[in-house]
Amino acid sequence: VKGAWHREAVGGRWEEVGRLQFDFVTHFISRETRVLDVACGSLRLGRLLVPWLDAWRYVGLDANPDLLSAGLKELGRTDRHPALLVGVCPCRLPDADVVWIHALFDHIPPSDVEATLREALAAAPLVLATFFVGDDTPVLRGGAVVTYPNREYWHHSESWIATQPGFVRLHEYSHPLELTVAEFRA
Ligand SMILES: C[S@@+](CC[C@H](N)C(=O)[O-])C[C@H]1O[C@@H](n2cnc3c(N)ncnc32)[C@H](O)[C@@H]1O
């Protein structure tokens, strides 16, 4: 349903940003890859990724159980056995082959980002996480939200991201509000 609360609550642009995530992530994985989708929300990605992956391969975690429930309804009946967990990052994360963290780090402070990245790299050898990249001034993104270096929506300088343990590189990512994907390896 266009405009449903659980679609708007994760930023709207349901089809577009779901597909964008799917196209990006599937470039790094096969159908057998165990994917942990941290801050998976209402399964904007999961509803596309769960059917694509083999059974037992998808785990989604989010702080908001209502979004997880709404996501399960979006997914509908499935034989893929996805697991959905309630957790507030930073928290211990279950083992996976890849951790995907989309549009979380703009909502939590840098110390929590650092701790979440640590836990993600303890859980999986490859971590892909989005950031708003910016310097020390507020930035208007896609005419929709303003990001700041010191409050929500948080942005982070390229040099700060590069000092995080395991940092490999930033990737091109055509997100409508200019989120960038950073790659980390254990
Ligand atoms: C902008 S939404 C993105 C959701 C999903 N990744 C997507 O792109 O559709 C941010 C999500 O982060 C979740 N969230 C916020 N703070 C969190 C935390 N500390 N731990 C886990 N999830 C959190 C929210 O419940 C929400 O689902």
Short mmCIF file of C-alpha atoms and ligand atoms in Angstrom, two decimals:
data_model
loop_
_atom_site.label_atom_id
_atom_site.label_comp_id
_atom_site.label_asym_id
_atom_site.label_seq_id
_atom_site.Cartn_x
_atom_site.Cartn_y
_atom_site.Cartn_z
CA VAL A 1 0.00 0.00 0.00
CA LYS A 2 1.56 3.28 -1.08
CA GLY A 3 1.95 5.65 1.89
CA ALA A 4 1.45 2.94 4.54
CA TRP A 5 3.00 3.98 7.90
CA HIS A 6 5.59 1.21 7.95
CA ARG A 7 6.79 2.21 4.51
CA GLU A 8 7.02 5.90 5.39
CA ALA A 9 8.67 5.11 8.75
CA VAL A 10 11.78 3.79 7.02
CA GLY A 11 12.01 6.73 4.64
CA GLY A 12 9.36 5.94 2.01
CA ARG A 13 10.49 5.46 -1.61
CA TRP A 14 9.66 1.83 -0.94
CA GLU A 15 10.12 0.35 -4.40
CA GLU A 16 13.02 2.52 -5.45
CA VAL A 17 15.19 2.18 -2.34
CA GLY A 18 14.29 -1.50 -1.88
CA ARG A 19 15.46 -2.23 -5.41
CA LEU A 20 18.56 -0.05 -4.99
CA GLN A 21 19.61 -2.04 -1.91
CA PHE A 22 18.83 -5.34 -3.60
CA ASP A 23 20.88 -4.51 -6.69
CA PHE A 24 23.82 -3.37 -4.57
CA VAL A 25 23.86 -6.24 -2.07
CA THR A 26 23.34 -9.04 -4.61
CA HIS A 27 26.51 -7.83 -6.35
CA PHE A 28 28.47 -9.05 -3.27
CA ILE A 29 26.68 -12.31 -2.47
CA SER A 30 25.36 -15.59 -3.83
CA ARG A 31 22.08 -17.29 -2.96
CA GLU A 32 23.91 -19.30 -0.30
CA THR A 33 25.31 -16.29 1.54
CA ARG A 34 24.12 -15.78 5.11
CA VAL A 35 23.01 -12.16 5.24
CA LEU A 36 22.41 -10.19 8.42
CA ASP A 37 20.35 -7.06 7.69
CA VAL A 38 20.93 -4.75 10.67
CA ALA A 39 18.17 -2.16 11.21
CA CYS A 40 16.12 -4.01 8.60
CA GLY A 41 12.97 -2.02 9.48
CA SER A 42 9.86 -3.19 7.62
CA LEU A 43 11.88 -5.32 5.16
CA ARG A 44 12.14 -2.77 2.38
CA LEU A 45 15.13 -4.88 1.30
CA GLY A 46 14.11 -8.14 2.97
CA ARG A 47 10.93 -8.65 0.99
CA LEU A 48 13.09 -8.78 -2.17
CA LEU A 49 16.12 -10.52 -0.69
CA VAL A 50 14.41 -13.27 1.31
CA PRO A 51 12.79 -14.91 -1.77
CA TRP A 52 16.03 -14.56 -3.75
CA LEU A 53 18.23 -16.21 -1.11
CA ASP A 54 18.18 -19.91 -0.34
CA ALA A 55 16.22 -20.92 2.74
CA TRP A 56 17.66 -20.16 6.22
CA ARG A 57 20.00 -17.45 4.89
CA TYR A 58 18.35 -14.17 5.94
CA VAL A 59 18.39 -12.67 9.43
CA GLY A 60 16.95 -9.20 10.00
CA LEU A 61 17.38 -7.22 13.22
CA ASP A 62 15.67 -4.02 14.25
CA ALA A 63 14.89 -2.06 17.42
CA ASN A 64 11.23 -1.66 16.45
CA PRO A 65 9.11 -4.84 16.68
CA ASP A 66 6.13 -3.14 14.99
CA LEU A 67 8.23 -2.54 11.87
CA LEU A 68 9.35 -6.17 11.92
CA SER A 69 5.73 -7.35 12.14
CA ALA A 70 4.73 -5.09 9.27
CA GLY A 71 7.68 -6.43 7.30
CA LEU A 72 6.54 -10.00 7.82
CA LYS A 73 3.15 -9.06 6.36
CA GLU A 74 4.86 -7.43 3.36
CA LEU A 75 6.82 -10.61 2.82
CA GLY A 76 3.77 -12.84 2.93
CA ARG A 77 3.94 -16.62 3.01
CA THR A 78 7.43 -17.93 2.32
CA ASP A 79 9.33 -21.19 2.45
CA ARG A 80 12.64 -19.39 3.11
CA HIS A 81 12.66 -19.37 6.94
CA PRO A 82 13.86 -15.82 7.57
CA ALA A 83 14.70 -14.95 11.19
CA LEU A 84 13.68 -11.58 12.58
CA LEU A 85 15.23 -10.35 15.83
CA VAL A 86 14.51 -7.39 18.06
CA GLY A 87 17.73 -5.68 19.12
CA VAL A 88 18.96 -2.20 19.90
CA CYS A 89 22.37 -1.45 18.43
CA PRO A 90 25.01 -1.57 19.64
CA CYS A 91 24.32 -5.17 20.63
CA ARG A 92 25.76 -8.63 20.11
CA LEU A 93 25.04 -9.79 16.55
CA PRO A 94 24.59 -13.33 15.24
CA ASP A 95 27.21 -14.79 12.88
CA ALA A 96 26.76 -14.20 9.16
CA ASP A 97 28.77 -14.03 5.94
CA VAL A 98 27.77 -10.44 5.21
CA VAL A 99 26.32 -7.72 7.41
CA TRP A 100 24.29 -5.02 5.65
CA ILE A 101 23.54 -1.84 7.63
CA HIS A 102 21.36 0.57 5.66
CA ALA A 103 20.29 4.00 6.94
CA LEU A 104 21.09 3.31 10.61
CA PHE A 105 24.27 5.29 11.15
CA ASP A 106 22.57 8.59 10.36
CA HIS A 107 20.27 7.94 13.37
CA ILE A 108 22.71 6.94 16.13
CA PRO A 109 25.70 8.85 17.57
CA PRO A 110 29.28 8.12 16.44
CA SER A 111 30.19 6.16 19.59
CA ASP A 112 27.28 3.79 18.85
CA VAL A 113 28.34 3.58 15.20
CA GLU A 114 31.85 2.55 16.29
CA ALA A 115 30.51 -0.08 18.67
CA THR A 116 28.05 -1.40 16.06
CA LEU A 117 30.81 -1.69 13.46
CA ARG A 118 32.94 -3.59 16.00
CA GLU A 119 30.12 -6.05 16.67
CA ALA A 120 29.37 -6.39 12.95
CA LEU A 121 33.00 -7.24 12.16
CA ALA A 122 33.01 -9.76 15.00
CA ALA A 123 29.94 -11.39 13.41
CA ALA A 124 30.98 -11.42 9.72
CA PRO A 125 34.07 -11.01 7.52
CA LEU A 126 32.36 -8.40 5.31
CA VAL A 127 30.33 -5.42 6.48
CA LEU A 128 28.62 -2.96 4.14
CA ALA A 129 27.17 0.11 5.84
CA THR A 130 25.72 3.39 4.65
CA PHE A 131 26.78 6.85 5.75
CA PHE A 132 25.94 10.37 4.87
CA VAL A 133 29.37 11.70 4.04
CA GLY A 134 29.91 15.34 4.91
CA ASP A 135 32.27 17.83 6.48
CA ASP A 136 31.64 20.08 9.48
CA THR A 137 28.72 22.08 8.07
CA PRO A 138 25.03 21.07 7.74
CA VAL A 139 24.16 19.57 4.32
CA LEU A 140 20.76 19.60 2.58
CA ARG A 141 20.25 16.16 1.00
CA GLY A 142 18.14 15.72 -2.10
CA GLY A 143 16.10 18.72 -0.98
CA ALA A 144 14.54 16.55 1.76
CA VAL A 145 16.62 16.20 4.92
CA VAL A 146 19.47 18.14 6.49
CA THR A 147 22.39 16.22 7.97
CA TYR A 148 24.73 17.45 10.70
CA PRO A 149 28.13 16.43 12.08
CA ASN A 150 26.91 16.56 15.68
CA ARG A 151 23.25 15.46 15.76
CA GLU A 152 20.57 13.50 13.88
CA TYR A 153 20.53 13.12 10.93
CA TRP A 154 24.21 12.45 11.52
CA HIS A 155 26.81 12.72 8.83
CA HIS A 156 30.43 11.66 9.07
CA SER A 157 33.55 12.91 7.35
CA GLU A 158 35.32 10.66 4.90
CA SER A 159 38.42 10.80 7.10
CA TRP A 160 36.47 9.68 10.19
CA ILE A 161 34.95 6.75 8.30
CA ALA A 162 38.41 5.82 6.97
CA THR A 163 39.83 5.59 10.50
CA GLN A 164 37.26 2.95 11.51
CA PRO A 165 38.85 -0.52 11.91
CA GLY A 166 38.56 -2.67 8.79
CA PHE A 167 37.72 0.20 6.44
CA VAL A 168 38.36 -0.73 2.80
CA ARG A 169 36.65 1.86 0.59
CA LEU A 170 33.57 3.89 -0.22
CA HIS A 171 31.29 2.74 -3.06
CA GLU A 172 29.18 4.56 -5.61
CA TYR A 173 25.54 4.24 -4.53
CA SER A 174 22.78 6.18 -6.28
CA HIS A 175 20.60 6.80 -3.22
CA PRO A 176 18.11 9.67 -3.68
CA LEU A 177 19.34 11.40 -0.49
CA GLU A 178 22.99 10.69 -1.25
CA LEU A 179 23.75 7.90 1.21
CA THR A 180 27.13 6.33 0.46
CA VAL A 181 28.10 2.71 1.14
CA ALA A 182 31.31 1.97 3.04
CA GLU A 183 32.96 -1.45 2.90
CA PHE A 184 34.72 -2.95 5.93
CA ARG A 185 36.52 -6.30 6.21
CA ALA A 186 37.56 -8.21 9.30
C1 LIG B 1 15.68 4.82 8.02
S1 LIG B 1 15.14 3.27 8.70
C2 LIG B 1 15.95 2.14 7.58
C3 LIG B 1 15.36 0.75 7.59
C4 LIG B 1 15.94 -0.25 6.57
N1 LIG B 1 17.37 -0.46 6.75
C5 LIG B 1 15.65 0.25 5.18
O1 LIG B 1 16.53 0.82 4.55
O2 LIG B 1 14.53 0.11 4.74
C6 LIG B 1 16.08 3.13 10.19
C7 LIG B 1 15.79 1.87 10.97
O3 LIG B 1 16.68 1.80 12.08
C8 LIG B 1 16.00 1.28 13.19
N2 LIG B 1 16.79 1.68 14.36
C9 LIG B 1 16.97 2.91 14.86
N3 LIG B 1 17.81 2.89 15.90
C10 LIG B 1 18.19 1.59 16.04
C11 LIG B 1 19.07 0.92 16.93
N4 LIG B 1 19.74 1.58 17.87
N5 LIG B 1 19.22 -0.42 16.79
C12 LIG B 1 18.54 -1.10 15.82
N6 LIG B 1 17.72 -0.51 14.97
C13 LIG B 1 17.54 0.81 15.06
C14 LIG B 1 14.62 1.87 13.08
O4 LIG B 1 13.68 1.13 13.83
C15 LIG B 1 14.38 1.81 11.57
O5 LIG B 1 13.80 0.60 11.20
#
